[in-house]
Amino acid sequence: MASTRAPVTQDAWRPWALRVLLALGLLALLPALPVWTPLQRLEHDLLASWTAAPPPDVGVLVVGLDEPSLAALNLTPPLPRRLHAQLVQALSAAGALALGIDMLFAAPQSPADDAALAAALQGRMPVVLAAADVAVNTSQVAQYRQTVPSVFPMARQGSVAVQPDDDGVLRLAPARSDALWQELARSGERSFQPPPPGALLRYYAPEVPLPYAHYTQALEAGQALPAAALQGRLVLLGQNTPVDGVDQFATPLRALGAGTQSGVLVHATALVNGLVGDWVVPAHPAGPWLQAALAVGCVAAWTRRWRGGQAVLLSAALALLALLGGLWAYLAGVWWTALPTLAGLALHLNVGAADSYWREHRRREQLRADFARYVPAAVVDALVADGAQPQLHGERRVLTLLFSDLAGFTAASEHLPPEAVAQALNAYFSRMTHTVHQHGGTLDKFIGDAVMAFWNAPLPDPRHADRALACALAMQADMVDLRALWRGTPFAQVQLRIGLHTGEAAVGHLGSHERFTYTAVGDAVNTAARLEGANKAFGTGILLSGATHDALQAMPAGAAPEVPLMWLDTVVLAGRSTGVDVYTPCDDAALASISHTLRYHLQAARWAQALQCCADACTHAAAQAPQWHGQALRWQARVQAQANTALADGPVAGATAVFTAQALDKT
């Protein structure tokens, strides 16, 4: 049987390019997924948490209106503004550089309180009040923002507006030029760096807070705080009571379990960032994506011929480098996301693994298709599991080969229409194929009405000779059923002749790239074919060579075939120059034993003992095995002729006393 398919070789660059393009194409689609932005934010928050350092001391102090202060004052917000006036005066007296108040004074209090605070705001120390925009809904306009007016319009004001992301986390720096922290720095005549476009806040380690004082401490700064604690400092005053979430913001530090921060602490963080120039600036959007493309290209180039383990190790190494690079960049003030690189490497790995899986699947299916017509399903499964790959060259291996042919089939076909001949052949080939596969053989080909099969390839089989003999016997049993099926037709008289031989042959996928077949070639194949034809000379259905007989005898104890084998003769097959011992299965163990004794005496040129064996064989066959009586007579005639020749030549010509092989012609 021949197989036709495209050459197995192909350019490795094509699957490599498809793998890279598919990975990058899928990567380009990821930002459209709803999960992409949350993943990027999570990456940023983890970096912000892992790299959070203690805040630098740049002369910033936070005064918090917190729970301990409210408890000490026995008051609840809003506090009387005369207390705020006292605090402004106390801070000024302690040498504070400037004060920013993160509180809205949108509604008046008592005239005395408002007058006291207004007077304090006109003092030596600059004070910046908070300003804010609020959303207003009306029936005419869906929504617009309006600045909340202050009852102290003469005071300097700074915006406290911030822009949390849609997940509620405050990452962006307050970038307005009139932001409270910027106005405070200007009031104190401190130089600062405004945040670049899109800049992110760099939060500091929560376990090391910013310099802080309670409200009540600031009221009595001279007594409650160390000397010079406020000297030359920028002070931010605000409410720091996390009750009902008022003026509280979630920060990236929540990724590691930190809570919310009060607005005054957020503005203080922005002030420190600005004074130090400690902003985190997002990298150019194309940068991380270019890095991802380069990483994918690097892994793909290194694994052009896909190796899963190698790809995993290289991808893991590049992913680690990307994470370390992102960490280093964040410390240097650049938010360089590693997510595109990680996603690209993961996609390339999965695409490569999927491609490898499908290529392996196709290879296995092709292997299954290549061998399914030759060997049984169990052998195909073993070949697939072993990962065998057909090659266009032969492999030297010892095989047991079987040739079978239908004697009389051609003559019988002359009397029937082609359709009937084809139907009979299909029935015959189906039964023979099933039997060969049932006995673990490889079906090589059909040649007319002949069948060629062999054992011990493609998978090794130490019992190849035994299985081949068992198959030959089963094929003869199948012929009994087929002749019964063909009763009443010329095919009812056809006989099956089988030749078995064991020897070295070249076995493999032989042929061209366009058309090839799994077959065996060599002298052993020719010998098996000649043995099939030699059945005609002996009137037998199965002939085995001496090599097959020896292979059967060499099997371990208990594994040898139960069917006795009878030696028939030593013959010279057509096309050969040396003799070959031939055997056939025999249902009479005693007669088979006599035949082996006969061969032993003939090889030693003991003619008298050989003639006695012939006489014993004739007597036994006539009484016990009449079907073999003709063979016993042939032995007797052949041995007698050889003995007469030896005696006539005399002892001088001792070389002629050897038992000579009988030549068989091609017919």
XYZ file of C-alpha atoms in Angstrom:
667
model
C 0.000 0.000 0.000
C 1.337 3.432 -0.863
C 0.881 6.756 0.829
C 0.743 10.114 -0.939
C 1.192 13.344 0.965
C 3.268 16.502 0.991
C 6.913 16.409 2.012
C 7.412 16.305 5.744
C 10.062 19.049 5.648
C 8.967 22.670 5.851
C 10.406 26.081 6.459
C 10.646 26.655 10.200
C 10.354 30.428 9.742
C 6.701 30.281 8.734
C 5.355 28.813 12.002
C 7.761 31.082 13.910
C 6.416 34.201 12.192
C 2.820 33.094 12.688
C 3.498 32.440 16.362
C 5.003 35.900 16.889
C 2.315 37.718 14.913
C -0.490 35.885 16.691
C 1.019 36.591 20.133
C 1.490 40.293 19.347
C -1.950 40.512 17.766
C -3.592 39.081 20.860
C -1.484 41.393 23.003
C -2.757 44.415 21.054
C -6.330 43.373 21.876
C -5.777 43.064 25.624
C -6.229 46.772 26.493
C -9.795 46.495 25.218
C -10.597 43.922 27.900
C -12.312 45.228 31.065
C -9.703 43.551 33.254
C -6.700 45.308 31.704
C -6.975 48.681 33.504
C -7.585 47.110 36.946
C -4.523 44.910 36.432
C -2.367 47.896 35.542
C -3.647 49.765 38.581
C -2.938 46.771 40.789
C 0.611 46.618 39.435
C 1.080 50.320 40.219
C -0.387 50.004 43.693
C 1.870 47.071 44.519
C 4.913 49.001 43.333
C 3.819 52.063 45.298
C 3.388 49.940 48.424
C 6.655 47.983 48.050
C 8.736 51.094 47.345
C 7.113 53.367 49.949
C 10.016 54.941 51.840
C 9.978 57.103 54.978
C 9.036 60.697 54.126
C 11.958 63.124 53.825
C 12.018 65.968 56.332
C 11.627 69.060 54.122
C 10.057 71.356 56.703
C 6.424 70.263 56.444
C 4.179 69.703 59.472
C 0.585 68.475 59.609
C -1.752 69.692 62.344
C -4.675 67.324 62.623
C -8.074 68.044 64.066
C -8.373 64.487 65.296
C -10.293 62.475 67.853
C -7.903 63.118 70.772
C -8.117 66.863 70.144
C -11.912 66.874 69.935
C -12.078 64.826 73.115
C -9.739 67.218 74.913
C -11.769 70.226 73.753
C -15.059 68.440 74.407
C -16.320 69.804 71.083
C -17.513 68.481 67.727
C -16.835 69.985 64.301
C -17.190 72.680 63.205
C -15.133 74.303 65.955
C -15.608 77.949 66.914
C -13.424 80.040 64.626
C -11.931 81.871 67.596
C -10.044 78.618 68.297
C -8.720 78.620 64.727
C -7.658 82.256 65.273
C -5.803 81.270 68.438
C -4.090 78.429 66.545
C -3.003 80.796 63.742
C -1.539 83.184 66.297
C 0.197 80.340 68.170
C 1.765 78.990 64.996
C 2.890 82.464 63.968
C 4.432 83.029 67.349
C 6.246 79.654 67.122
C 7.923 80.713 63.863
C 5.887 78.761 61.305
C 6.693 79.851 57.749
C 3.139 79.631 56.340
C -0.140 77.859 57.070
C -2.551 76.114 54.740
C -6.003 75.339 56.149
C -7.798 72.383 54.532
C -11.208 73.523 55.776
C -14.028 75.250 53.928
C -15.400 78.425 55.556
C -18.492 78.739 53.392
C -21.017 79.714 56.078
C -20.632 82.481 58.698
C -20.502 81.812 62.429
C -20.974 84.385 65.165
C -19.652 87.871 64.308
C -17.116 87.589 67.119
C -15.737 84.277 65.857
C -15.543 85.449 62.234
C -13.922 88.751 63.278
C -11.338 86.940 65.384
C -10.318 84.636 62.506
C -10.351 87.507 59.996
C -7.956 89.451 62.196
C -5.686 86.415 62.581
C -5.588 85.967 58.813
C -4.129 89.471 58.503
C -1.205 88.642 60.744
C 2.486 88.205 59.981
C 2.286 84.555 58.898
C 0.753 83.930 55.428
C -2.371 81.763 55.559
C -3.958 79.946 52.591
C -7.584 78.848 52.909
C -9.136 75.916 51.071
C -11.293 76.461 48.016
C -13.357 73.780 46.333
C -15.700 73.183 43.446
C -18.917 71.261 44.029
C -21.239 69.588 41.562
C -24.620 71.289 41.177
C -27.654 69.611 39.610
C -30.498 71.767 38.249
C -33.536 71.235 36.112
C -32.012 73.335 33.329
C -28.500 71.769 33.259
C -27.775 68.180 34.060
C -24.677 69.003 36.097
C -22.084 71.756 36.439
C -19.426 72.653 38.975
C -19.491 75.794 41.097
C -16.793 77.235 43.379
C -17.843 77.368 47.010
C -17.459 81.064 48.116
C -15.514 81.769 51.306
C -16.677 84.151 54.043
C -13.082 85.440 54.040
C -12.602 86.591 50.434
C -9.647 88.762 51.330
C -7.516 85.688 52.279
C -5.389 83.759 49.798
C -7.084 80.576 48.654
C -5.894 77.293 47.178
C -7.897 74.527 45.539
C -8.218 71.264 47.416
C -9.724 69.471 44.404
C -8.341 66.006 43.750
C -9.174 63.429 41.062
C -9.521 59.846 42.271
C -9.672 57.120 39.625
C -12.967 55.418 38.934
C -12.032 52.674 41.427
C -11.956 55.320 44.172
C -8.167 55.286 44.624
C -6.333 58.603 44.548
C -3.240 58.207 42.372
C -3.019 61.410 40.324
C -1.200 64.367 41.830
C -3.196 67.584 42.438
C -1.882 69.360 39.358
C -3.802 72.632 39.320
C -1.569 75.690 39.486
C -3.756 77.092 42.281
C -3.680 73.884 44.303
C -3.572 74.396 48.055
C -0.093 72.872 48.398
C 1.332 75.057 45.605
C -0.173 78.258 47.073
C 1.227 77.284 50.454
C 4.719 76.793 49.011
C 4.528 80.127 47.210
C 3.337 81.852 50.378
C 6.304 80.474 52.258
C 8.616 81.395 49.398
C 9.758 77.792 49.041
C 10.889 76.572 45.631
C 9.042 73.526 44.329
C 8.634 71.436 41.184
C 5.115 71.416 39.720
C 3.930 67.937 38.748
C 4.513 67.021 35.083
C 1.408 66.162 33.039
C -0.133 62.947 34.289
C 2.159 62.753 37.311
C 1.301 60.383 40.132
C 1.671 60.937 43.847
C 4.504 59.105 45.563
C 3.106 57.938 48.877
C 5.379 57.368 51.821
C 5.545 54.488 54.263
C 2.489 54.679 56.523
C 4.415 53.216 59.443
C 6.632 56.339 59.429
C 4.114 59.232 59.342
C 4.740 62.762 58.238
C 5.720 65.190 61.025
C 2.434 65.605 62.912
C 0.890 67.560 65.778
C -2.527 67.370 67.375
C -4.760 70.422 67.138
C -4.609 70.931 70.889
C -0.826 70.767 70.811
C -0.694 73.463 68.159
C -3.015 75.681 70.249
C -0.355 75.672 72.960
C 2.658 75.289 70.716
C 5.001 77.009 73.145
C 4.267 74.529 75.927
C 3.054 71.358 74.142
C 5.650 71.128 71.358
C 9.451 71.061 71.511
C 11.255 74.316 71.011
C 11.752 75.211 67.346
C 9.381 72.384 66.345
C 7.534 74.816 64.078
C 10.355 77.156 63.203
C 10.458 77.706 59.407
C 7.971 74.995 58.650
C 5.090 74.913 56.197
C 2.060 73.832 58.216
C -1.089 72.148 56.894
C -4.182 72.151 59.120
C -7.081 69.831 58.419
C -9.558 67.403 59.831
C -8.112 63.952 60.521
C -11.101 62.114 61.886
C -12.022 59.110 59.704
C -15.693 59.209 60.673
C -18.273 58.397 57.981
C -15.518 58.632 55.327
C -15.627 62.437 55.229
C -12.531 63.823 53.474
C -10.981 60.321 53.400
C -9.287 58.857 50.334
C -8.213 55.370 49.386
C -4.566 55.286 48.357
C -2.385 52.753 46.486
C -1.079 51.632 49.860
C -4.300 49.705 50.332
C -2.753 46.953 48.163
C -0.832 45.829 51.261
C -3.611 46.506 53.738
C -3.218 50.200 54.542
C -6.381 52.190 55.242
C -7.568 55.513 53.894
C -5.841 58.862 54.345
C -7.335 62.194 55.300
C -7.312 64.929 52.699
C -4.862 67.029 54.724
C -2.334 64.155 54.629
C -2.811 63.790 50.866
C -2.085 67.514 50.369
C 0.911 67.222 52.668
C 2.192 64.292 50.553
C 1.779 66.400 47.406
C 3.636 69.270 49.098
C 6.549 67.009 50.038
C 6.617 65.535 46.510
C 6.744 69.038 45.055
C 9.435 70.322 47.392
C 11.656 67.289 46.734
C 10.687 66.762 43.084
C 9.603 63.258 44.040
C 6.832 62.762 41.488
C 6.200 59.514 39.657
C 5.845 60.212 35.942
C 4.220 57.657 33.631
C 6.509 56.508 30.850
C 5.654 57.233 27.244
C 2.765 54.888 26.349
C 4.730 53.317 23.500
C 7.690 52.389 25.722
C 6.275 49.388 27.624
C 4.628 48.071 24.460
C 7.868 48.288 22.529
C 9.572 46.459 25.387
C 6.889 43.763 25.208
C 7.394 43.343 21.466
C 11.159 43.069 21.914
C 10.790 40.509 24.710
C 8.424 38.385 22.623
C 10.742 38.677 19.637
C 13.731 37.669 21.748
C 12.034 34.547 23.108
C 10.655 33.684 19.684
C 14.066 34.073 18.035
C 15.703 31.897 20.686
C 13.013 29.223 20.345
C 12.512 29.336 16.576
C 12.324 25.568 16.728
C 9.929 25.279 19.632
C 11.244 23.841 22.869
C 8.663 24.214 25.624
C 11.023 23.966 28.591
C 13.497 26.370 27.050
C 10.713 28.834 26.240
C 9.393 28.695 29.812
C 12.828 29.358 31.330
C 13.627 32.212 28.958
C 10.167 33.753 29.396
C 10.479 33.542 33.175
C 13.911 35.183 33.027
C 12.682 38.044 30.835
C 9.563 38.460 32.972
C 11.757 38.754 36.061
C 13.933 41.313 34.303
C 10.841 43.286 33.301
C 9.585 43.306 36.891
C 12.965 44.337 38.262
C 13.245 46.987 35.577
C 9.805 48.327 36.456
C 10.748 48.378 40.135
C 13.984 50.249 39.410
C 12.161 52.714 37.162
C 9.535 53.400 39.854
C 12.252 54.119 42.375
C 13.772 56.498 39.824
C 10.437 58.270 39.417
C 9.070 56.630 36.248
C 5.967 54.467 36.171
C 7.021 51.883 33.575
C 4.454 49.121 33.564
C 5.732 45.580 33.064
C 2.236 44.248 32.395
C 2.461 44.346 28.559
C 5.737 42.437 28.699
C 4.353 39.853 31.120
C 1.180 39.467 29.072
C 3.124 39.258 25.805
C 5.449 36.576 27.146
C 2.517 34.619 28.568
C 0.621 34.878 25.280
C 3.660 33.829 23.263
C 4.202 30.892 25.601
C 0.583 29.809 25.305
C 0.470 30.313 21.556
C 3.705 28.344 21.200
C 2.423 25.577 23.464
C -0.880 25.423 21.587
C 0.919 25.380 18.247
C 3.257 22.668 19.519
C 0.280 20.680 20.774
C -1.537 20.904 17.449
C 1.591 20.129 15.446
C 2.212 17.116 17.666
C -1.436 16.151 17.299
C -1.186 16.416 13.507
C 2.078 14.470 13.547
C 0.499 11.718 15.602
C -2.542 11.605 13.358
C -0.292 11.471 10.296
C 1.711 8.716 11.941
C -1.516 6.903 12.717
C -2.636 7.299 9.111
C 0.750 6.101 7.821
C 0.751 2.892 9.852
C -2.947 2.094 10.329
C -3.097 0.303 6.986
C -0.124 -1.892 7.875
C -0.358 -2.781 11.554
C -3.123 -3.337 14.130
C -4.516 -0.469 16.184
C -2.621 -1.482 19.327
C 0.679 -1.287 17.449
C -0.280 2.108 16.010
C -1.035 3.369 19.524
C 2.358 2.124 20.722
C 4.104 3.822 17.801
C 2.297 7.091 18.494
C 3.160 6.912 22.188
C 6.774 6.151 21.316
C 6.901 9.193 19.033
C 8.139 7.273 15.989
C 8.534 9.275 12.810
C 8.541 7.741 9.336
C 11.755 8.341 7.418
C 12.498 7.742 3.765
C 15.220 5.175 4.347
C 15.444 1.541 5.379
C 16.458 0.173 8.761
C 18.285 -3.153 8.993
C 16.335 -5.545 11.176
C 15.766 -9.281 11.582
C 12.222 -10.039 10.407
C 10.037 -13.061 10.026
C 8.368 -12.655 6.640
C 5.222 -14.313 5.335
C 4.188 -14.723 1.709
C 0.875 -16.311 0.815
C -0.725 -17.052 -2.535
C -3.925 -18.684 -3.780
C -3.104 -21.696 -5.922
C -5.639 -22.051 -8.749
C -7.190 -18.628 -8.260
C -6.139 -17.294 -11.664
C -7.605 -20.278 -13.498
C -10.826 -20.034 -11.485
C -11.121 -16.307 -12.267
C -11.339 -17.020 -15.984
C -14.816 -18.495 -15.528
C -16.328 -15.601 -13.528
C -17.162 -11.949 -14.250
C -14.762 -9.294 -12.837
C -17.305 -8.229 -10.205
C -17.419 -11.731 -8.740
C -13.608 -11.951 -8.741
C -13.357 -8.601 -6.952
C -15.944 -9.682 -4.396
C -14.046 -12.900 -3.689
C -10.739 -11.071 -3.398
C -12.232 -8.526 -1.001
C -13.527 -11.299 1.223
C -10.154 -13.060 1.108
C -8.080 -9.949 1.766
C -10.377 -8.840 4.596
C -9.992 -12.168 6.388
C -6.233 -12.295 5.851
C -5.731 -8.675 6.970
C -7.716 -9.282 10.130
C -5.704 -12.413 10.887
C -2.345 -10.739 10.288
C -3.279 -7.816 12.543
C -4.732 -10.175 15.137
C -1.319 -11.822 15.403
C 0.576 -8.526 15.659
C 1.914 -8.570 12.110
C 2.577 -5.711 9.715
C 0.643 -6.032 6.489
C 3.009 -4.951 3.745
C 1.078 -5.255 0.514
C -1.270 -7.225 -1.713
C 0.250 -8.485 -4.962
C -2.496 -9.844 -7.153
C -3.962 -12.539 -4.906
C -0.776 -12.726 -2.808
C -0.308 -11.281 0.674
C 2.996 -10.105 2.146
C 3.386 -9.497 5.873
C 6.204 -9.420 8.393
C 6.864 -9.334 12.139
C 9.362 -7.503 14.391
C 8.793 -4.119 12.727
C 7.936 -1.343 13.183
C 7.914 -2.360 16.874
C 10.356 -5.011 18.106
C 8.757 -8.348 18.960
C 10.939 -11.105 20.470
C 8.252 -13.662 19.525
C 8.105 -12.663 15.876
C 8.747 -16.193 14.519
C 6.136 -17.751 16.800
C 3.517 -15.140 15.909
C 4.188 -15.553 12.195
C 3.727 -19.338 12.402
C 0.538 -18.916 14.449
C -0.717 -16.460 11.840
C 0.032 -18.888 8.995
C -1.954 -21.639 10.756
C -4.839 -19.237 11.389
C -4.829 -18.150 7.739
C -5.187 -21.792 6.671
C -8.109 -22.126 9.082
C -9.659 -19.007 7.535
C -9.333 -20.592 4.090
C -11.493 -23.497 5.240
C -14.246 -20.988 6.030
C -13.712 -19.117 2.765
C -13.932 -22.292 0.692
C -17.184 -23.074 2.440
C -18.372 -19.566 1.576
C -17.347 -20.098 -2.051
C -19.010 -23.514 -2.318
C -20.609 -23.900 -5.741
C -18.103 -21.522 -7.391
C -14.751 -22.233 -9.067
C -13.058 -20.647 -6.018
C -14.140 -23.527 -3.790
C -11.119 -25.541 -4.944
C -8.379 -22.922 -4.502
C -5.659 -23.661 -1.970
C -3.614 -21.266 0.152
C 0.151 -21.662 0.083
C 2.322 -19.869 2.645
C 6.069 -19.392 2.927
C 7.816 -18.254 6.133
C 11.422 -17.134 6.455
C 13.436 -15.319 9.130
C 16.352 -13.122 8.159
C 17.758 -9.624 7.903
C 15.984 -7.104 5.689
C 15.809 -3.354 5.194
C 12.480 -2.135 6.530
C 11.024 1.368 6.539
C 9.209 3.933 4.455
C 10.716 3.421 1.034
C 9.958 5.392 -2.088
C 9.971 9.042 -3.104
C 8.765 12.094 -1.186
C 5.631 12.112 -3.335
C 4.812 8.429 -2.970
C 6.183 5.906 -0.534
C 5.136 2.816 1.374
C 6.216 1.027 4.529
C 7.821 -2.183 3.292
C 10.731 -4.588 3.625
C 13.297 -5.435 0.951
C 16.255 -7.774 0.761
C 17.229 -11.362 0.112
C 15.161 -12.563 3.061
C 12.020 -11.244 1.319
C 12.879 -13.138 -1.861
C 13.512 -16.326 0.123
C 10.090 -16.119 1.783
C 8.469 -15.644 -1.627
C 10.352 -18.648 -3.062
C 9.283 -20.788 -0.087
C 5.654 -19.990 -0.830
C 6.124 -21.345 -4.353
C 8.045 -24.393 -3.082
C 4.863 -25.667 -1.394
C 3.849 -26.982 -4.826
C 6.793 -29.387 -4.914
C 5.926 -30.874 -1.505
C 2.137 -30.686 -1.658
C 2.105 -28.623 1.545
C 0.237 -25.500 2.631
C 2.960 -23.976 4.832
C 6.720 -24.076 4.405
C 9.189 -22.702 6.955
C 12.864 -22.120 6.382
C 15.515 -23.547 8.646
C 16.144 -20.006 9.930
C 12.551 -19.693 11.097
C 12.739 -23.163 12.654
C 15.900 -22.188 14.524
C 14.278 -18.935 15.726
C 11.377 -20.947 17.101
C 13.674 -23.403 18.856
C 15.663 -20.542 20.380
C 12.626 -19.215 22.215
C 12.616 -19.590 26.030
C 11.228 -22.730 27.581
C 7.459 -22.680 27.605
C 7.283 -20.092 24.829
C 8.099 -22.454 21.947
C 5.198 -23.313 19.609
C 3.089 -26.340 20.487
C 2.708 -27.372 16.829
C 5.366 -29.973 15.857
C 7.458 -29.095 12.828
C 8.481 -31.802 10.369
C 11.686 -31.541 8.357
C 10.952 -32.133 4.680
C 14.195 -31.717 2.795
C 17.136 -29.491 2.000
C 16.414 -27.630 -1.206
C 18.011 -25.039 -3.422
C 15.352 -22.458 -4.160
C 15.141 -20.782 -7.520
C 17.622 -17.954 -7.781
C 19.794 -19.217 -4.900
C 23.045 -21.186 -4.824
C 22.926 -22.659 -1.306
C 20.579 -25.144 0.208
C 17.802 -24.284 2.648
C 16.198 -26.682 5.089
C 12.421 -26.599 4.797
C 9.890 -27.567 7.446
C 6.134 -27.772 7.658
C 3.688 -28.003 10.577
C 2.780 -31.607 11.297
C -0.031 -32.905 13.477
C 1.915 -36.111 14.228
C 4.619 -35.514 16.815
C 6.172 -38.975 16.336
C 6.576 -38.493 12.616
C 8.038 -35.013 13.196
C 10.557 -36.531 15.603
C 11.522 -39.197 13.019
C 12.111 -36.427 10.469
C 14.536 -34.611 12.752
C 16.417 -37.855 13.426
C 16.553 -38.496 9.700
C 18.057 -35.059 9.057
C 20.637 -35.658 11.768
C 21.806 -38.941 10.172
C 21.847 -37.454 6.686
C 24.027 -34.571 7.739
C 26.491 -37.139 9.158
C 26.177 -39.329 5.974
C 25.037 -42.296 8.064
C 23.094 -43.886 5.238
C 22.056 -47.106 6.967
C 20.558 -45.272 9.921
C 18.906 -42.808 7.537
C 17.325 -45.620 5.530
C 16.058 -47.154 8.772
C 14.442 -43.834 9.667
C 12.764 -43.806 6.258
C 11.429 -47.303 6.808
C 10.135 -46.311 10.252
C 8.490 -43.214 8.771
C 6.749 -45.293 6.057
C 5.472 -47.794 8.592
C 4.255 -45.122 11.010
C 2.655 -42.983 8.320
C 0.828 -45.911 6.775
C -0.649 -46.844 10.130
C -1.048 -43.490 11.931
C -0.733 -40.586 9.456
C -1.728 -41.623 5.952
C -1.711 -38.007 4.792
C 2.082 -38.044 5.238
C 2.702 -41.474 3.689
C 3.626 -39.932 0.356
C 6.250 -37.749 2.033
C 7.708 -40.811 3.782
C 8.026 -42.557 0.449
C 9.750 -39.510 -1.050
C 12.255 -39.553 1.807
C 12.917 -43.240 1.195
C 13.450 -42.814 -2.534
C 15.640 -39.733 -2.156
C 17.799 -41.211 0.613
C 18.161 -44.510 -1.232
C 19.352 -42.669 -4.336
C 21.848 -40.626 -2.313
C 23.084 -43.759 -0.541
C 23.516 -45.698 -3.798
C 25.540 -42.835 -5.260
C 27.742 -42.653 -2.200
C 28.384 -46.440 -2.186
C 29.102 -46.455 -5.927
C 31.675 -43.686 -5.616
C 33.451 -45.506 -2.811
C 35.401 -44.139 0.126
C 38.040 -42.519 -2.074
C 35.625 -39.889 -3.254
C 34.424 -39.143 0.258
C 33.371 -35.669 -0.703
C 30.403 -37.021 -2.634
C 29.129 -38.869 0.426
C 27.543 -35.641 1.757
C 23.744 -35.337 1.525
C 23.142 -32.808 -1.260
C 20.358 -30.263 -1.516
C 17.625 -30.809 -4.059
C 17.281 -28.043 -6.628
C 13.781 -26.663 -7.224
C 12.874 -24.796 -10.386
C 10.783 -21.641 -10.462
C 7.643 -23.586 -11.251
